mmCIF file of C-alpha atoms in Angstrom:
data_model
loop_
_atom_site.group_PDB
_atom_site.id
_atom_site.type_symbol
_atom_site.label_atom_id
_atom_site.label_comp_id
_atom_site.label_asym_id
_atom_site.label_seq_id
_atom_site.Cartn_x
_atom_site.Cartn_y
_atom_site.Cartn_z
ATOM 1 C CA MET A 1 -3.591 2.923 21.251
ATOM 2 C CA ALA A 2 -2.270 3.246 17.725
ATOM 3 C CA THR A 3 -4.144 2.071 14.645
ATOM 4 C CA LEU A 4 -2.426 0.399 11.695
ATOM 5 C CA LEU A 5 -4.128 0.315 8.291
ATOM 6 C CA HIS A 6 -2.791 -2.763 6.475
ATOM 7 C CA ILE A 7 -3.456 -3.009 2.738
ATOM 8 C CA ASP A 8 -2.621 -6.210 0.809
ATOM 9 C CA SER A 9 -2.947 -6.388 -2.974
ATOM 10 C CA SER A 10 -1.070 -9.534 -4.035
ATOM 11 C CA VAL A 11 -3.215 -12.046 -5.937
ATOM 12 C CA PHE A 12 -1.206 -14.818 -4.285
ATOM 13 C CA PRO A 13 -2.116 -16.132 -0.824
ATOM 14 C CA ALA A 14 0.089 -16.080 2.243
ATOM 15 C CA GLY A 15 2.967 -18.487 1.771
ATOM 16 C CA ALA A 16 3.178 -17.801 -1.951
ATOM 17 C CA SER A 17 3.538 -14.016 -1.838
ATOM 18 C CA THR A 18 6.681 -12.154 -0.859
ATOM 19 C CA SER A 19 4.841 -8.867 -0.340
ATOM 20 C CA ARG A 20 2.428 -10.590 2.051
ATOM 21 C CA ALA A 21 5.268 -12.329 3.901
ATOM 22 C CA VAL A 22 7.202 -9.098 4.406
ATOM 23 C CA ALA A 23 4.046 -7.187 5.347
ATOM 24 C CA ASP A 24 3.213 -9.911 7.869
ATOM 25 C CA ALA A 25 6.698 -9.525 9.408
ATOM 26 C CA PHE A 26 5.995 -5.807 9.809
ATOM 27 C CA ARG A 27 2.544 -6.417 11.258
ATOM 28 C CA THR A 28 3.771 -9.072 13.699
ATOM 29 C CA SER A 29 6.459 -6.753 15.012
ATOM 30 C CA TRP A 30 3.938 -3.900 15.201
ATOM 31 C CA GLU A 31 1.427 -5.995 17.149
ATOM 32 C CA GLU A 32 4.140 -7.054 19.595
ATOM 33 C CA GLN A 33 4.611 -3.370 20.401
ATOM 34 C CA HIS A 34 0.870 -2.621 20.371
ATOM 35 C CA PRO A 35 -0.893 -5.737 21.721
ATOM 36 C CA GLU A 36 -3.964 -3.653 22.526
ATOM 37 C CA GLY A 37 -3.840 -1.618 19.323
ATOM 38 C CA THR A 38 -6.083 -1.844 16.291
ATOM 39 C CA VAL A 39 -5.256 -3.277 12.873
ATOM 40 C CA ILE A 40 -7.587 -2.544 9.971
ATOM 41 C CA HIS A 41 -6.778 -5.100 7.277
ATOM 42 C CA ARG A 42 -7.990 -4.735 3.715
ATOM 43 C CA ASP A 43 -7.178 -7.596 1.369
ATOM 44 C CA LEU A 44 -7.847 -6.059 -2.013
ATOM 45 C CA ALA A 45 -7.389 -9.375 -3.828
ATOM 46 C CA ALA A 46 -9.984 -11.180 -1.726
ATOM 47 C CA ASN A 47 -12.336 -8.186 -1.452
ATOM 48 C CA PRO A 48 -11.673 -5.623 -4.205
ATOM 49 C CA VAL A 49 -13.004 -2.118 -3.727
ATOM 50 C CA PRO A 50 -15.143 -0.630 -6.514
ATOM 51 C CA HIS A 51 -13.323 1.045 -9.351
ATOM 52 C CA ILE A 52 -14.196 4.709 -9.709
ATOM 53 C CA THR A 53 -17.403 5.269 -11.642
ATOM 54 C CA VAL A 54 -18.807 8.491 -13.003
ATOM 55 C CA ASP A 55 -21.174 8.669 -10.002
ATOM 56 C CA ALA A 56 -18.357 8.193 -7.487
ATOM 57 C CA HIS A 57 -16.176 10.723 -9.292
ATOM 58 C CA THR A 58 -18.730 13.479 -9.798
ATOM 59 C CA ALA A 59 -20.073 13.088 -6.257
ATOM 60 C CA GLY A 60 -16.691 14.157 -4.947
ATOM 61 C CA PHE A 61 -17.107 17.582 -6.544
ATOM 62 C CA ALA A 62 -20.774 18.156 -5.728
ATOM 63 C CA ASP A 63 -22.688 19.306 -2.667
ATOM 64 C CA PRO A 64 -23.912 16.134 -0.913
ATOM 65 C CA ALA A 65 -27.368 17.703 -0.744
ATOM 66 C CA THR A 66 -27.515 17.504 -4.547
ATOM 67 C CA HIS A 67 -26.350 13.898 -4.880
ATOM 68 C CA THR A 68 -28.521 11.518 -6.838
ATOM 69 C CA PRO A 69 -29.223 8.169 -5.127
ATOM 70 C CA GLU A 70 -26.517 6.613 -7.322
ATOM 71 C CA GLN A 71 -24.000 9.295 -6.379
ATOM 72 C CA ALA A 72 -24.842 8.997 -2.698
ATOM 73 C CA ALA A 73 -24.314 5.223 -2.704
ATOM 74 C CA ALA A 74 -21.042 5.431 -4.617
ATOM 75 C CA PHE A 75 -19.740 8.288 -2.492
ATOM 76 C CA ALA A 76 -20.577 6.437 0.722
ATOM 77 C CA GLU A 77 -18.201 3.656 -0.368
ATOM 78 C CA ARG A 78 -15.442 6.202 -0.950
ATOM 79 C CA VAL A 79 -16.015 7.853 2.424
ATOM 80 C CA LYS A 80 -15.730 4.512 4.201
ATOM 81 C CA LEU A 81 -12.268 3.962 2.704
ATOM 82 C CA ILE A 82 -11.218 7.552 3.364
ATOM 83 C CA GLU A 83 -12.267 7.349 7.013
ATOM 84 C CA GLU A 84 -10.187 4.192 7.464
ATOM 85 C CA LEU A 85 -7.166 6.074 6.153
ATOM 86 C CA GLU A 86 -7.890 9.164 8.243
ATOM 87 C CA GLN A 87 -8.069 7.212 11.495
ATOM 88 C CA ALA A 88 -4.802 5.375 10.879
ATOM 89 C CA ASP A 89 -1.673 6.275 12.824
ATOM 90 C CA ALA A 90 0.417 4.287 10.330
ATOM 91 C CA VAL A 91 -0.184 2.622 6.972
ATOM 92 C CA LEU A 92 1.298 -0.604 5.582
ATOM 93 C CA ILE A 93 0.855 -1.335 1.875
ATOM 94 C CA GLY A 94 1.783 -4.486 -0.011
ATOM 95 C CA ALA A 95 2.440 -3.386 -3.590
ATOM 96 C CA PRO A 96 3.852 -6.199 -5.751
ATOM 97 C CA MET A 97 4.894 -5.303 -9.292
ATOM 98 C CA TYR A 98 2.612 -6.676 -11.997
ATOM 99 C CA ASN A 99 3.571 -5.834 -15.574
ATOM 100 C CA ALA A 100 5.872 -3.025 -14.395
ATOM 101 C CA THR A 101 3.305 -1.325 -12.152
ATOM 102 C CA ILE A 102 0.924 -1.833 -9.210
ATOM 103 C CA PRO A 103 -2.086 -4.204 -9.169
ATOM 104 C CA SER A 104 -5.278 -2.644 -10.514
ATOM 105 C CA THR A 105 -6.962 -3.335 -7.175
ATOM 106 C CA LEU A 106 -4.486 -1.069 -5.409
ATOM 107 C CA LYS A 107 -4.987 1.592 -8.067
ATOM 108 C CA ALA A 108 -8.745 1.387 -7.417
ATOM 109 C CA TRP A 109 -8.191 1.888 -3.682
ATOM 110 C CA LEU A 110 -6.005 4.925 -4.363
ATOM 111 C CA ASP A 111 -8.565 6.407 -6.762
ATOM 112 C CA ASN A 112 -11.192 6.113 -4.047
ATOM 113 C CA VAL A 113 -9.192 7.668 -1.202
ATOM 114 C CA ILE A 114 -7.777 10.578 -3.195
ATOM 115 C CA LEU A 115 -10.437 13.247 -2.768
ATOM 116 C CA MET A 116 -9.593 16.849 -3.606
ATOM 117 C CA GLY A 117 -10.315 19.186 -0.719
ATOM 118 C CA ARG A 118 -10.245 16.385 1.852
ATOM 119 C CA THR A 119 -7.284 14.037 1.461
ATOM 120 C CA ALA A 120 -5.548 15.932 -1.325
ATOM 121 C CA GLY A 121 -5.117 19.543 -2.395
ATOM 122 C CA THR A 122 -5.502 20.975 1.095
ATOM 123 C CA GLU A 123 -3.221 21.752 4.016
ATOM 124 C CA ASP A 124 -5.947 20.608 6.420
ATOM 125 C CA SER A 125 -5.880 16.970 5.303
ATOM 126 C CA LYS A 126 -6.079 14.511 8.196
ATOM 127 C CA VAL A 127 -3.874 12.045 6.327
ATOM 128 C CA LYS A 128 -0.965 14.412 5.786
ATOM 129 C CA GLY A 129 2.227 13.112 7.369
ATOM 130 C CA ILE A 130 0.935 9.638 8.279
ATOM 131 C CA PRO A 131 3.963 7.303 8.256
ATOM 132 C CA THR A 132 3.546 4.732 5.501
ATOM 133 C CA VAL A 133 5.624 1.670 4.657
ATOM 134 C CA VAL A 134 5.274 0.159 1.181
ATOM 135 C CA ILE A 135 6.412 -3.391 0.426
ATOM 136 C CA ALA A 136 7.288 -3.046 -3.263
ATOM 137 C CA SER A 137 8.203 -6.591 -4.241
ATOM 138 C CA ARG A 138 9.114 -7.564 -7.793
ATOM 139 C CA GLY A 139 9.975 -10.727 -9.693
ATOM 140 C CA GLY A 140 13.150 -9.327 -11.223
ATOM 141 C CA ALA A 141 15.630 -6.545 -10.572
ATOM 142 C CA TYR A 142 15.216 -2.999 -11.856
ATOM 143 C CA GLY A 143 18.113 -1.085 -10.349
ATOM 144 C CA PRO A 144 20.840 0.845 -12.190
ATOM 145 C CA GLY A 145 22.783 -1.364 -14.569
ATOM 146 C CA THR A 146 20.167 -4.122 -14.764
ATOM 147 C CA PRO A 147 18.592 -5.090 -18.125
ATOM 148 C CA ARG A 148 15.204 -3.786 -16.952
ATOM 149 C CA GLU A 149 16.437 -0.480 -15.588
ATOM 150 C CA GLY A 150 13.809 2.185 -16.157
ATOM 151 C CA TYR A 151 10.884 -0.261 -16.185
ATOM 152 C CA ASP A 152 9.932 0.230 -12.544
ATOM 153 C CA TYR A 153 6.642 2.122 -12.515
ATOM 154 C CA VAL A 154 5.830 1.157 -8.929
ATOM 155 C CA GLN A 155 8.101 3.289 -6.762
ATOM 156 C CA ASN A 156 8.025 6.414 -8.925
ATOM 157 C CA TYR A 157 4.247 6.274 -9.176
ATOM 158 C CA LEU A 158 3.656 5.593 -5.486
ATOM 159 C CA LYS A 159 6.148 8.246 -4.396
ATOM 160 C CA ALA A 160 4.144 10.764 -6.419
ATOM 161 C CA ILE A 161 0.709 9.580 -5.331
ATOM 162 C CA LEU A 162 1.357 8.733 -1.698
ATOM 163 C CA GLY A 163 3.842 11.521 -1.049
ATOM 164 C CA ASP A 164 2.899 14.395 -3.344
ATOM 165 C CA ALA A 165 -0.854 13.862 -3.726
ATOM 166 C CA LEU A 166 -1.816 12.484 -0.308
ATOM 167 C CA GLY A 167 1.073 13.917 1.690
ATOM 168 C CA LEU A 168 1.852 10.618 3.410
ATOM 169 C CA ASP A 169 5.341 10.089 4.805
ATOM 170 C CA ALA A 170 6.146 7.071 2.628
ATOM 171 C CA GLU A 171 9.173 4.803 2.641
ATOM 172 C CA PHE A 172 9.827 1.591 0.720
ATOM 173 C CA ILE A 173 11.074 -1.927 1.356
ATOM 174 C CA VAL A 174 11.982 -3.602 -1.936
ATOM 175 C CA PRO A 175 12.438 -7.402 -2.022
ATOM 176 C CA GLU A 176 13.631 -8.365 -5.516
ATOM 177 C CA LEU A 177 14.072 -11.414 -7.757
ATOM 178 C CA THR A 178 11.052 -13.179 -6.272
ATOM 179 C CA MET A 179 10.625 -15.242 -9.460
ATOM 180 C CA ALA A 180 14.084 -16.796 -9.145
ATOM 181 C CA PRO A 181 12.950 -19.947 -7.274
ATOM 182 C CA GLN A 182 10.274 -20.653 -9.921
ATOM 183 C CA ASN A 183 12.115 -19.702 -13.103
ATOM 184 C CA PRO A 184 14.896 -22.106 -14.181
ATOM 185 C CA ALA A 185 16.489 -19.321 -16.224
ATOM 186 C CA MET A 186 17.003 -17.391 -12.975
ATOM 187 C CA ALA A 187 18.481 -20.276 -10.984
ATOM 188 C CA ASP A 188 21.817 -18.512 -10.554
ATOM 189 C CA LEU A 189 19.987 -15.597 -8.912
ATOM 190 C CA VAL A 190 18.372 -17.636 -6.133
ATOM 191 C CA PRO A 191 21.051 -16.683 -3.561
ATOM 192 C CA LEU A 192 20.508 -13.003 -4.362
ATOM 193 C CA TYR A 193 16.764 -13.480 -4.027
ATOM 194 C CA GLU A 194 17.166 -15.201 -0.674
ATOM 195 C CA ALA A 195 19.413 -12.407 0.584
ATOM 196 C CA SER A 196 16.968 -9.764 -0.623
ATOM 197 C CA ARG A 197 14.040 -11.515 1.050
ATOM 198 C CA GLU A 198 15.842 -11.920 4.375
ATOM 199 C CA ARG A 199 16.939 -8.292 4.298
ATOM 200 C CA ALA A 200 13.364 -7.188 3.581
ATOM 201 C CA LEU A 201 11.948 -9.309 6.398
ATOM 202 C CA GLY A 202 14.483 -7.861 8.821
ATOM 203 C CA ASP A 203 13.909 -4.310 7.632
ATOM 204 C CA ALA A 204 10.143 -4.723 8.002
ATOM 205 C CA ALA A 205 10.392 -5.963 11.588
ATOM 206 C CA THR A 206 12.838 -3.207 12.507
ATOM 207 C CA LYS A 207 10.825 -0.428 10.879
ATOM 208 C CA ALA A 208 7.644 -1.597 12.599
ATOM 209 C CA LYS A 209 9.291 -1.633 16.003
ATOM 210 C CA THR A 210 10.911 1.776 15.485
ATOM 211 C CA LEU A 211 7.680 3.315 14.240
ATOM 212 C CA ALA A 212 5.630 1.821 17.048
ATOM 213 C CA GLU A 213 8.059 3.164 19.630
ATOM 214 C CA ARG A 214 8.014 6.589 18.001
ATOM 215 C CA LEU A 215 4.222 6.783 18.041
ATOM 216 C CA ALA A 216 4.100 5.621 21.646
ATOM 217 C CA ALA A 217 6.579 8.282 22.822
#
């Protein structure tokens, strides 16, 4: 049966996070198609992975036989994360926008799983082509013609890292204006937020079902 790797990075708990809500809609639909499948869930807010240290970094370019004890321990943590990614048939990532980019916890996860010669920089990578759905929620709107156009450093960055560096087959669901219900200055935008959220929830459920059916074929 198929394995889904589900990564959450919102600092807000379920019920207060749009990225978690949309990711949960995807996961629920996925599990309905794969009741006997496996879901590996990493909540990077509740259990952050280590940021890359000099030992973890240099160990990736050295013969394991030469690793110091510190390098060996740090590299073992990276390998654990890499193996989770390698065994996934699909990946689901919650990537809310914080200060125009992704949470630092998600950046730390990416820094750990990007390993030249294994997951990147090689045609033999086991992660190449894995279908990946990113829930890129944001408090405002950043599309063409909006006041914040050009300030979205989530999608461009993740397209480069997930697609170009790791070779994942990434697509995005983008619920916007999530701050509208909390910010009085955005009160007029609440209907647009609600429409965006409902569209994202529907898209997530549909994409999960379609992907699950494709993998099962």
